[in-house]
Coordinates of C-alpha atoms in Angstrom, one line a residue:
M1 CA 0.0 0.0 0.0
L2 CA 2.8 2.5 0.9
S3 CA 4.7 1.7 -2.2
L4 CA 2.0 2.8 -4.6
P5 CA 3.1 5.6 -6.9
Q6 CA 1.9 9.2 -6.2
P7 CA -0.7 10.6 -8.6
E8 CA 0.7 13.0 -11.3
S9 CA -2.4 15.2 -11.6
Q10 CA -2.8 18.3 -9.5
S11 CA -6.5 18.2 -8.9
S12 CA -8.2 21.0 -6.8
D13 CA -9.2 18.5 -4.1
R14 CA -5.7 17.1 -3.7
I15 CA -4.3 17.5 -0.2
V16 CA -0.5 17.3 0.2
V17 CA 1.6 17.3 3.4
D18 CA 5.4 17.4 3.1
E19 CA 5.1 16.7 -0.6
C20 CA 3.1 13.5 0.1
D21 CA -0.6 13.0 -0.8
V22 CA -3.0 12.5 2.0
V23 CA -5.3 9.6 1.4
D24 CA -8.7 9.4 3.1
L25 CA -9.5 6.0 4.5
D26 CA -13.0 4.7 5.4
D27 CA -11.6 2.7 8.3
Q28 CA -12.3 3.7 11.9
E29 CA -9.6 5.8 13.5
A30 CA -9.4 3.6 16.5
D31 CA -8.8 0.5 14.3
I32 CA -6.1 2.2 12.3
E33 CA -4.4 3.2 15.6
K34 CA -4.4 -0.4 16.8
L35 CA -2.9 -1.5 13.5
L36 CA -0.1 1.0 13.7
Q37 CA 0.5 0.1 17.4
V38 CA 1.1 -3.5 16.3
I39 CA 3.2 -2.6 13.3
Y40 CA 5.5 -0.3 15.4
G41 CA 5.7 -2.7 18.3
F42 CA 3.6 -0.6 20.8
G43 CA 0.6 -2.9 21.1
P44 CA -0.5 -4.1 24.5
S45 CA 0.6 -7.6 25.7
Y46 CA -2.8 -9.3 25.8
K47 CA -3.2 -13.0 26.2
L48 CA -4.6 -14.1 22.9
L49 CA -7.2 -16.4 24.5
S50 CA -9.4 -13.7 26.1
Q51 CA -12.1 -11.3 25.2
A52 CA -9.8 -8.3 25.7
S53 CA -7.4 -9.7 23.2
M54 CA -10.2 -10.2 20.6
D55 CA -11.4 -6.7 21.1
F56 CA -7.9 -5.5 20.1
Y57 CA -6.9 -8.0 17.5
R58 CA -10.2 -8.5 15.6
P59 CA -10.1 -5.2 13.8
I60 CA -6.3 -5.6 13.2
L61 CA -6.9 -8.9 11.4
I62 CA -9.7 -7.5 9.3
L63 CA -7.5 -4.5 8.3
A64 CA -4.5 -6.8 7.7
K65 CA -6.7 -8.8 5.3
K66 CA -8.0 -5.6 3.6
Y67 CA -4.5 -4.3 3.1
D68 CA -2.8 -7.7 2.3
M69 CA -0.5 -7.6 5.4
V70 CA 0.3 -11.3 5.3
K71 CA 2.8 -11.3 8.1
L72 CA 0.3 -9.9 10.6
I73 CA -2.3 -12.5 9.5
D74 CA 0.2 -15.3 9.9
L75 CA 1.3 -14.0 13.3
Y76 CA -2.1 -13.6 15.0
L77 CA -4.8 -15.6 13.2
P78 CA -3.5 -19.1 14.2
H79 CA -3.4 -18.1 17.9
V80 CA -7.0 -16.8 17.7
I81 CA -8.2 -20.0 16.0
E82 CA -6.4 -22.3 18.5
G83 CA -8.6 -20.9 21.2
W84 CA -11.6 -22.9 19.7
P85 CA -12.1 -26.7 19.7
T86 CA -12.3 -28.6 16.4
N87 CA -13.5 -31.9 17.9
L88 CA -15.5 -33.2 20.8
D89 CA -12.5 -34.1 23.0
E90 CA -11.2 -30.5 22.7
W91 CA -14.7 -29.1 23.4
D92 CA -14.9 -31.2 26.6
G93 CA -11.4 -30.1 27.6
L94 CA -12.3 -26.4 27.2
E95 CA -15.6 -26.9 29.2
E96 CA -13.6 -28.6 32.0
E97 CA -11.1 -25.8 32.0
M98 CA -13.8 -23.2 32.3
Q99 CA -15.4 -25.0 35.3
L100 CA -12.1 -25.4 37.1
K101 CA -11.2 -21.8 36.6
A102 CA -14.6 -20.7 37.9
K103 CA -14.3 -22.9 41.0
R104 CA -10.8 -21.6 41.7
L105 CA -11.8 -18.0 41.4
S106 CA -14.9 -18.6 43.6
K107 CA -12.8 -20.4 46.2
K108 CA -10.2 -17.6 46.2
S109 CA -12.6 -14.6 46.4
G110 CA -15.6 -16.1 48.0
T111 CA -17.7 -14.7 45.2
P112 CA -19.0 -16.2 41.9
G113 CA -16.1 -17.1 39.6
F114 CA -16.4 -15.0 36.5
V115 CA -14.4 -16.6 33.7
D116 CA -16.2 -15.0 30.7
D117 CA -13.3 -12.6 30.0
E118 CA -10.8 -15.5 30.0
F119 CA -12.1 -16.9 26.7
V120 CA -12.5 -15.8 23.2
E121 CA -15.9 -14.1 22.5
P122 CA -17.8 -16.3 20.0
A123 CA -19.7 -13.7 17.9
S124 CA -16.5 -12.0 16.8
M125 CA -15.4 -15.3 15.3
L126 CA -18.3 -15.2 12.9
Q127 CA -17.3 -11.7 11.9
L128 CA -13.8 -12.9 11.3
A129 CA -15.1 -15.9 9.3
Q130 CA -16.5 -13.5 6.7
H131 CA -12.9 -12.4 6.0
F132 CA -11.1 -15.7 6.6
P133 CA -13.7 -18.4 5.6
D134 CA -11.2 -21.2 4.9
S135 CA -9.1 -20.7 8.0
L136 CA -12.0 -20.5 10.4
A137 CA -14.1 -23.3 8.8
P138 CA -12.9 -26.1 11.2
I139 CA -14.0 -24.1 14.3
L140 CA -17.4 -22.9 13.0
P141 CA -19.4 -25.9 14.5
A142 CA -18.1 -25.1 18.0
V143 CA -18.7 -21.3 17.5
Y144 CA -22.2 -21.8 16.3
Y145 CA -23.0 -24.3 19.1
Q146 CA -21.6 -21.9 21.7
L147 CA -23.8 -19.1 20.4
A148 CA -26.8 -21.4 20.2
R149 CA -26.6 -22.2 23.9
T150 CA -25.7 -18.6 24.9
P151 CA -28.6 -16.5 26.5
S152 CA -28.7 -12.8 26.2
P153 CA -29.7 -11.4 29.6
K154 CA -29.0 -7.7 30.2
K155 CA -25.4 -7.2 31.6
G156 CA -25.5 -6.7 35.3
S157 CA -29.0 -8.2 35.8
P158 CA -29.6 -11.0 38.4
Q159 CA -30.0 -13.5 35.5
W160 CA -26.7 -12.3 33.9
L161 CA -24.8 -12.5 37.3
S162 CA -26.2 -16.0 37.9
Y163 CA -25.2 -17.2 34.4
V164 CA -21.6 -15.9 34.3
G165 CA -21.1 -16.6 38.0
S166 CA -21.6 -20.3 37.2
G167 CA -19.0 -20.3 34.4
G168 CA -21.3 -19.2 31.6
R169 CA -20.0 -17.4 28.6
T170 CA -21.6 -14.3 27.0
A171 CA -21.6 -13.0 23.4
N172 CA -21.6 -9.6 21.8
W173 CA -24.6 -10.1 19.5
S174 CA -23.8 -6.9 17.6
F175 CA -20.9 -8.8 16.0
V176 CA -23.1 -11.5 14.5
P177 CA -23.6 -10.9 10.7
V178 CA -27.2 -10.7 9.6
S179 CA -26.7 -13.7 7.3
D180 CA -25.7 -15.9 10.3
Y181 CA -28.8 -15.4 12.3
E182 CA -30.7 -17.7 9.9
A183 CA -28.1 -20.4 10.3
L184 CA -28.3 -20.0 14.1
S185 CA -32.1 -20.2 14.1
A186 CA -32.1 -23.3 11.9
G187 CA -29.4 -24.9 14.0
Q188 CA -31.3 -24.3 17.3
H189 CA -34.4 -25.8 15.7
A190 CA -32.5 -28.9 14.6
I191 CA -30.9 -29.3 18.0
K192 CA -34.3 -29.2 19.7
E193 CA -35.6 -31.8 17.3
H194 CA -32.6 -34.0 18.1
F195 CA -33.3 -33.5 21.8
L196 CA -37.0 -34.5 21.4
D197 CA -35.8 -37.7 19.7
L198 CA -33.5 -38.4 22.6
A199 CA -36.3 -37.9 25.1
R200 CA -39.1 -39.7 23.3
R201 CA -37.5 -41.9 20.5
P202 CA -34.0 -42.8 21.8
H203 CA -34.0 -46.0 19.7
T204 CA -33.7 -43.8 16.6
L205 CA -30.4 -42.3 17.9
M206 CA -28.6 -45.4 19.2
S207 CA -28.6 -49.2 19.3
W208 CA -31.2 -50.3 21.7
P209 CA -31.2 -53.5 23.9
N210 CA -33.4 -56.3 22.8
P211 CA -36.6 -56.9 24.8
C212 CA -35.6 -58.3 28.2
S213 CA -37.3 -61.2 29.9
R214 CA -36.3 -60.4 33.5
V215 CA -39.0 -59.9 36.1
T216 CA -38.7 -58.6 39.6
T217 CA -41.0 -57.5 42.5
Y218 CA -41.0 -54.0 43.8
S219 CA -43.4 -52.7 46.5
Q220 CA -45.4 -55.9 46.1
K221 CA -45.8 -55.3 42.3
T222 CA -44.5 -57.5 39.5
M223 CA -42.1 -55.4 37.4
Y224 CA -41.1 -56.2 33.9
C225 CA -37.8 -55.1 32.4
L226 CA -38.8 -53.3 29.2
P227 CA -35.9 -50.9 28.4
L228 CA -37.7 -48.7 25.8
R229 CA -40.9 -48.6 27.8
W230 CA -38.9 -47.7 31.0
W231 CA -37.1 -44.9 29.1
E232 CA -40.4 -43.5 27.8
A233 CA -41.9 -43.5 31.3
Q234 CA -38.8 -42.1 33.2
L235 CA -36.8 -39.9 31.0
P236 CA -38.9 -37.3 29.1
G237 CA -39.8 -35.3 32.2
F238 CA -36.2 -35.5 33.6
L239 CA -34.7 -34.4 30.2
L240 CA -37.2 -31.6 29.7
T241 CA -36.2 -30.2 33.1
R242 CA -32.6 -30.4 32.3
L243 CA -33.1 -28.7 28.9
D244 CA -34.3 -25.6 30.8
T245 CA -31.6 -25.6 33.5
K246 CA -28.9 -26.3 31.0
R247 CA -30.1 -23.6 28.6
G248 CA -30.4 -26.0 25.6
D249 CA -26.9 -27.5 26.0
I250 CA -27.5 -31.0 24.7
L251 CA -23.9 -32.0 24.9
A252 CA -24.0 -31.3 28.7
I253 CA -27.2 -33.2 29.0
Y254 CA -25.8 -36.2 27.2
Q255 CA -22.8 -36.1 29.5
E256 CA -25.1 -36.0 32.6
L257 CA -26.8 -39.1 31.4
I258 CA -23.4 -40.8 30.8
D259 CA -22.0 -39.8 34.2
G260 CA -25.2 -40.0 36.3
F261 CA -27.4 -42.6 34.7
Q262 CA -27.5 -44.5 38.0
S263 CA -29.2 -41.6 39.7
I264 CA -32.4 -42.2 37.8
S265 CA -34.7 -44.8 39.5
S266 CA -34.9 -48.2 38.0
Y267 CA -38.5 -48.6 38.8
N268 CA -41.8 -47.0 37.6
Q269 CA -44.8 -48.4 39.4
D270 CA -47.3 -46.7 37.3
V271 CA -46.5 -48.7 34.2
P272 CA -45.2 -51.0 35.9
V273 CA -41.7 -51.4 34.4
W274 CA -38.1 -51.5 35.6
L275 CA -34.6 -51.5 34.2
C276 CA -32.3 -54.4 35.1
D277 CA -28.5 -53.7 35.5
P278 CA -27.4 -55.4 32.2
C279 CA -29.9 -53.4 30.2
R280 CA -28.9 -50.2 32.1
A281 CA -25.3 -50.9 31.2
A282 CA -26.2 -51.6 27.6
I283 CA -28.0 -48.3 27.3
S284 CA -25.2 -46.4 29.0
S285 CA -22.6 -47.9 26.6
Q286 CA -24.6 -46.4 23.7
L287 CA -24.9 -42.9 25.1
K288 CA -21.3 -41.9 24.4
P289 CA -21.4 -42.7 20.6
A290 CA -24.8 -41.0 20.4
R291 CA -23.3 -37.9 21.9
E292 CA -20.4 -38.1 19.4
M293 CA -22.9 -38.5 16.6
F294 CA -24.7 -35.3 17.8
W295 CA -21.4 -33.4 17.7
N296 CA -20.7 -34.7 14.2
K297 CA -24.1 -33.5 13.0
L298 CA -23.5 -29.9 14.1
P299 CA -22.2 -28.8 10.6
E300 CA -25.4 -30.3 9.1
Y301 CA -27.6 -28.6 11.7
F302 CA -26.1 -25.2 11.1
G303 CA -25.8 -25.6 7.3
I304 CA -22.0 -25.6 7.2
K305 CA -20.9 -27.4 4.1
A306 CA -18.8 -30.5 4.7
S307 CA -16.4 -29.6 1.9
V308 CA -15.6 -26.3 3.6
I309 CA -15.0 -28.1 7.0
D310 CA -12.5 -30.5 5.3
L311 CA -10.4 -27.7 3.9

C-alpha cells in the first residue's frame, strides 16, 4: 500500500503534506491506531485467548486482510483460532477448563467465579469468518453451538450474574452478521428436534437393547424389564427439566446421562416397568457414541458445508 506511486495530476481537491498526498481511509480511526501500534511494536501484551485480546486483534486482522498484510495475519490468526475446539475431545477439555477456573476463582474470592473474560468471545469469530472463511471453517461448528446455547440477559442483571457466575460465557450479539442469524435459528431448531428424539424416541439415535425377559418384584408389584418402555416413562420429564436448566446445552445433558445414569430410579410403578442392571449398562454404553454423533451433526444442523470443513 505504501509503495503505490503518487498521482501525477494536480486536482483541486488534492491534499499534500510534506510533498506527500493525504489519502482518506474509510476505516475507523481507533482501528487504524491499533494496527499502527502493532506494526511499530507498541501494542498491549494481551493474552490471545481472552475477550480483551479479541477486542484488540479482531479489527487488526480485518484490516490486515484488507491491506494484504500477510505477516500480521500469519502471526495472529493461528493463535486466535487455536482458542476454539475442532472436535468433541477438545470441546470437553475447554468446558472442564472453564469450570475449574470458575471454582478456583470462587474459592479464592468467596464470590462467583467470573471466567467469561478469560475466553474468546464467540460472535466475533463469525465476523472474522467473513474475511477468513477457509481458515475458520474447522472451528465454526463449535462457534455456532456456543452461540446457540448462549442466552442474552442484560449485563448486570440477576440473570446475567447467575449465568456468568456459574462459568457461563456471553456473546456480543452486535458482531453476528445478519446472514448468520438464519443459520443459528435453523441450528437451534435442529438441535431441539434431536433432543426430542433423545427424550421420546431414543431407539432412533442409538442401538437399543433387545426386549428383556427379566422380572422382579417392587413394592409388592411385579415389574417387567422393558428398556424402551422404561425410558419413555422415566426420561422425558427429567430431560425436559434439564433442557431448561442447561439452557439447551444438549452436549452437557448427554454427559449428565453418561455420568449420572445410575441416579435415575430403575422402577416405575405406574406402568409397571423396571430396568435391570445389564440393560442399564447396555444403554449407558450407547450414550457416548450417540453424543459423538450429535457433535458430528452440528455442521449439518447449522448448514455448514462439509467440503468447507474439510479444507
